Amino acid sequence: MRKLLFTCLLAPLFLVAQNDTKIINLTQVNVKMGHEMQFMEGMKMYKKCYVNNNGANEWNAWRQVQGKNMTMAFTDTMDKWAEMDDQSDPAGNTCRTMFNEFIMPHVAGYESSMATTMPDVSPAEAVSTDKVWVTYFRVNNSSDFMDAIKTVSSAMKEVEGQPRGYWYAFAGGGSDSADYMVAWPFENYADLDVDMDGVWEVCAKKHGQKKTDEVRAKFRASLDDSWAYIYDKSEDLTYSKAEEAN
């Protein structure tokens, strides 16, 4: 079952093995100020109901670290667009009234978007992580933007063995929506204190400083805006059938 609804919470967030192109449904939920505990308890109730009714779908829930109010992110992953045609979810239908009663009253709003994975510029395998740094990009020239990303990605593959981040291209969206995003996984916050070469420094090792400066200028000219958030996994709201079995 695949629905562009917040009533459906499926699969892992962001980090998907990218040997083949996949489609990601991403829903970001803004929780009303002062309603954080009620929202969390409502989600736990929904999860318990879904599990008790032998729900077939699994999901990860992640909390956005920065921002004005509490924001949660949920996703599902599809192999083909045709999966959107399958609307069956008996457990979800059984628990729907609970969702409407105990969760939605605490939601200020939510936004759904869709994106496709980009295997050519991403690591081939997914990693297990509890934390991820996601940067979003809105561009005015996709061709120049992707030329720059491909150049940097090839440098990362040669110098470090593989790219650092998982790239996604959004499918549609409003005029203020992101066109691309990249997710960098990390294990703990201490990793952010570690000094390492930036991607442009790595690119210079492969292509030289002159070409790197040219690529960087092309990248900046193609970019209208960018922003980033850290997401931290919520174990209490995440459901994995393998974990439940243990």
CSV table of C-alpha atoms in Angstrom, one decimal, residues 37-237:
chain,number,residue,atom,x,y,z
A,37,MET,CA,3.7,14.9,24.8
A,38,GLN,CA,0.1,14.4,23.5
A,39,PHE,CA,1.4,13.9,20.0
A,40,MET,CA,4.0,11.4,21.1
A,41,GLU,CA,1.5,9.4,23.2
A,42,GLY,CA,-1.0,9.4,20.4
A,43,MET,CA,1.6,8.0,18.0
A,44,LYS,CA,2.5,5.3,20.5
A,45,MET,CA,-1.1,4.3,20.7
A,46,TYR,CA,-1.4,4.2,17.0
A,47,LYS,CA,1.7,2.1,16.7
A,48,LYS,CA,0.4,-0.4,19.3
A,49,CYS,CA,-2.9,-0.7,17.5
A,50,TYR,CA,-1.2,-1.2,14.2
A,51,VAL,CA,1.1,-3.9,15.5
A,52,ASN,CA,-1.7,-5.7,17.4
A,53,ASN,CA,-3.6,-5.8,14.1
A,54,ASN,CA,-0.7,-7.5,12.3
A,55,GLY,CA,0.1,-4.4,10.1
A,56,ALA,CA,2.3,-5.3,7.2
A,57,ASN,CA,4.1,-2.0,6.9
A,58,GLU,CA,7.2,-0.9,8.9
A,59,TRP,CA,8.3,2.7,9.6
A,60,ASN,CA,11.0,4.8,11.1
A,61,ALA,CA,10.2,8.1,12.8
A,62,TRP,CA,12.7,10.9,13.1
A,63,ARG,CA,12.6,14.2,15.0
A,64,GLN,CA,14.0,17.3,13.4
A,65,VAL,CA,16.5,18.7,15.9
A,66,GLN,CA,16.4,22.4,14.8
A,67,GLY,CA,13.4,24.6,14.3
A,68,LYS,CA,10.7,26.7,16.1
A,69,ASN,CA,8.3,23.8,16.9
A,70,MET,CA,8.6,20.1,17.1
A,71,THR,CA,8.7,18.6,13.6
A,72,MET,CA,8.7,14.8,12.8
A,73,ALA,CA,9.5,13.2,9.5
A,74,PHE,CA,8.1,10.0,8.1
A,75,THR,CA,8.6,8.3,4.8
A,76,ASP,CA,7.7,5.3,2.6
A,77,THR,CA,9.8,3.8,-0.2
A,78,MET,CA,8.5,2.5,-3.5
A,79,ASP,CA,10.2,0.5,-6.3
A,80,LYS,CA,7.6,1.7,-8.9
A,81,TRP,CA,5.0,4.4,-9.3
A,82,ALA,CA,2.4,1.7,-9.8
A,83,GLU,CA,2.5,0.9,-6.1
A,84,MET,CA,0.5,4.1,-5.6
A,85,ASP,CA,-2.4,2.2,-7.1
A,86,ASP,CA,-2.5,-0.3,-4.2
A,87,GLN,CA,-4.6,1.3,-1.5
A,88,SER,CA,-5.1,-1.7,0.8
A,89,ASP,CA,-4.0,-1.6,4.4
A,90,PRO,CA,-6.4,-3.5,6.8
A,91,ALA,CA,-4.5,-2.6,10.0
A,92,GLY,CA,-4.3,1.1,9.0
A,93,ASN,CA,-8.0,1.1,8.3
A,94,THR,CA,-8.8,-0.5,11.7
A,95,CYS,CA,-6.6,2.1,13.6
A,96,ARG,CA,-7.7,5.1,11.5
A,97,THR,CA,-10.2,6.4,14.1
A,98,MET,CA,-7.6,6.3,16.8
A,99,PHE,CA,-5.3,8.3,14.5
A,100,ASN,CA,-7.9,11.0,13.9
A,101,GLU,CA,-8.8,11.2,17.6
A,102,PHE,CA,-5.4,11.1,19.4
A,103,ILE,CA,-2.9,12.4,16.8
A,104,MET,CA,-4.4,14.9,14.4
A,105,PRO,CA,-5.7,17.3,17.1
A,106,HIS,CA,-2.1,17.9,18.0
A,107,VAL,CA,-0.9,18.6,14.5
A,108,ALA,CA,-0.4,22.1,13.3
A,109,GLY,CA,0.1,21.0,9.7
A,110,TYR,CA,2.0,18.6,7.5
A,111,GLU,CA,3.6,18.6,4.1
A,112,SER,CA,4.1,15.7,1.7
A,113,SER,CA,6.6,15.4,-1.0
A,114,MET,CA,8.1,12.8,-3.4
A,115,ALA,CA,11.7,12.3,-4.5
A,116,THR,CA,13.7,9.7,-6.4
A,117,THR,CA,17.0,8.3,-5.4
A,118,MET,CA,20.1,9.2,-7.5
A,119,PRO,CA,22.3,6.1,-7.6
A,120,ASP,CA,25.0,7.6,-9.8
A,121,VAL,CA,26.1,10.1,-7.2
A,122,SER,CA,25.3,8.2,-4.0
A,123,PRO,CA,26.7,5.3,-2.0
A,124,ALA,CA,25.6,1.9,-3.3
A,125,GLU,CA,24.6,0.5,0.1
A,126,ALA,CA,22.4,1.9,2.8
A,127,VAL,CA,23.8,2.3,6.3
A,128,SER,CA,22.1,1.8,9.7
A,129,THR,CA,22.2,5.1,11.5
A,130,ASP,CA,20.3,7.0,14.2
A,131,LYS,CA,21.2,10.4,13.0
A,132,VAL,CA,21.4,12.2,9.6
A,133,TRP,CA,22.2,15.7,8.4
A,134,VAL,CA,20.0,16.6,5.5
A,135,THR,CA,20.7,19.6,3.2
A,136,TYR,CA,18.0,20.9,0.8
A,137,PHE,CA,18.7,22.8,-2.5
A,138,ARG,CA,16.4,25.0,-4.6
A,139,VAL,CA,18.1,25.6,-8.0
A,140,ASN,CA,17.6,27.7,-11.1
A,141,ASN,CA,19.7,25.5,-13.5
A,142,SER,CA,19.4,21.8,-12.9
A,143,SER,CA,21.9,21.0,-15.6
A,144,ASP,CA,24.7,23.1,-14.2
A,145,PHE,CA,23.9,22.0,-10.6
A,146,MET,CA,24.1,18.3,-11.6
A,147,ASP,CA,27.3,18.8,-13.5
A,148,ALA,CA,28.9,20.2,-10.4
A,149,ILE,CA,27.5,17.4,-8.2
A,150,LYS,CA,28.7,14.7,-10.6
A,151,THR,CA,32.2,16.2,-10.6
A,152,VAL,CA,32.4,16.3,-6.8
A,153,SER,CA,30.9,12.8,-6.5
A,154,SER,CA,33.5,11.3,-8.9
A,155,ALA,CA,36.3,13.0,-6.8
A,156,MET,CA,34.8,11.6,-3.6
A,157,LYS,CA,34.7,8.1,-5.1
A,158,GLU,CA,38.3,8.2,-6.2
A,159,VAL,CA,39.7,9.9,-3.1
A,160,GLU,CA,37.5,8.3,-0.3
A,161,GLY,CA,36.1,5.3,-2.1
A,162,GLN,CA,32.5,6.5,-2.2
A,163,PRO,CA,30.4,9.6,-1.9
A,164,ARG,CA,29.6,10.8,1.6
A,165,GLY,CA,25.9,11.6,1.0
A,166,TYR,CA,22.7,10.0,-0.4
A,167,TRP,CA,21.2,12.3,-3.1
A,168,TYR,CA,17.5,12.7,-4.0
A,169,ALA,CA,15.7,14.6,-6.7
A,170,PHE,CA,12.2,15.9,-5.8
A,171,ALA,CA,9.4,15.2,-8.1
A,172,GLY,CA,7.3,18.3,-8.5
A,173,GLY,CA,6.4,20.7,-5.6
A,174,GLY,CA,5.7,24.4,-5.1
A,175,SER,CA,7.8,27.4,-6.1
A,176,ASP,CA,9.4,27.4,-2.7
A,177,SER,CA,10.0,23.7,-2.5
A,178,ALA,CA,13.4,22.1,-2.7
A,179,ASP,CA,14.6,20.5,-6.0
A,180,TYR,CA,17.2,18.2,-4.5
A,181,MET,CA,18.4,17.0,-1.1
A,182,VAL,CA,21.4,15.1,0.2
A,183,ALA,CA,21.6,13.1,3.5
A,184,TRP,CA,24.8,12.6,5.4
A,185,PRO,CA,24.6,9.9,8.1
A,186,PHE,CA,26.6,10.0,11.3
A,187,GLU,CA,26.7,7.8,14.3
A,188,ASN,CA,26.9,10.3,17.2
A,189,TYR,CA,27.2,14.0,17.7
A,190,ALA,CA,30.9,13.7,18.6
A,191,ASP,CA,31.4,12.9,14.9
A,192,LEU,CA,30.5,16.5,14.1
A,193,ASP,CA,33.5,17.7,16.1
A,194,VAL,CA,35.9,15.7,13.9
A,195,ASP,CA,38.0,17.8,11.5
A,196,MET,CA,37.9,16.5,7.9
A,197,ASP,CA,38.4,17.9,4.5
A,198,GLY,CA,35.4,19.6,2.9
A,199,VAL,CA,34.0,18.3,-0.3
A,200,TRP,CA,35.7,21.1,-2.3
A,201,GLU,CA,39.0,20.3,-0.7
A,202,VAL,CA,38.6,16.7,-1.8
A,203,CYS,CA,37.6,17.8,-5.2
A,204,ALA,CA,40.8,19.8,-5.5
A,205,LYS,CA,42.8,16.8,-4.7
A,206,LYS,CA,41.3,15.0,-7.7
A,207,HIS,CA,40.8,17.8,-10.2
A,208,GLY,CA,43.1,20.6,-9.1
A,209,GLN,CA,42.3,24.0,-7.6
A,210,LYS,CA,41.6,25.8,-10.9
A,211,LYS,CA,38.9,23.3,-12.1
A,212,THR,CA,37.5,23.1,-8.6
A,213,ASP,CA,37.1,26.8,-8.5
A,214,GLU,CA,35.3,26.7,-11.8
A,215,VAL,CA,33.0,23.9,-10.7
A,216,ARG,CA,32.3,25.7,-7.4
A,217,ALA,CA,31.4,28.9,-9.2
A,218,LYS,CA,29.0,27.0,-11.5
A,219,PHE,CA,27.4,25.3,-8.5
A,220,ARG,CA,26.9,28.6,-6.7
A,221,ALA,CA,25.4,30.3,-9.8
A,222,SER,CA,22.9,27.4,-10.2
A,223,LEU,CA,21.7,27.7,-6.6
A,224,ASP,CA,18.8,29.9,-5.5
A,225,ASP,CA,18.7,28.7,-1.9
A,226,SER,CA,19.8,25.9,0.5
A,227,TRP,CA,19.0,25.0,4.1
A,228,ALA,CA,19.8,22.0,6.4
A,229,TYR,CA,18.4,20.2,9.4
A,230,ILE,CA,19.6,17.3,11.6
A,231,TYR,CA,17.2,14.4,12.2
A,232,ASP,CA,17.4,12.2,15.2
A,233,LYS,CA,15.7,8.8,15.2
A,234,SER,CA,12.8,8.3,17.6
A,235,GLU,CA,13.0,4.7,18.8
A,236,ASP,CA,9.7,4.8,20.6
A,237,LEU,CA,7.8,5.7,17.5
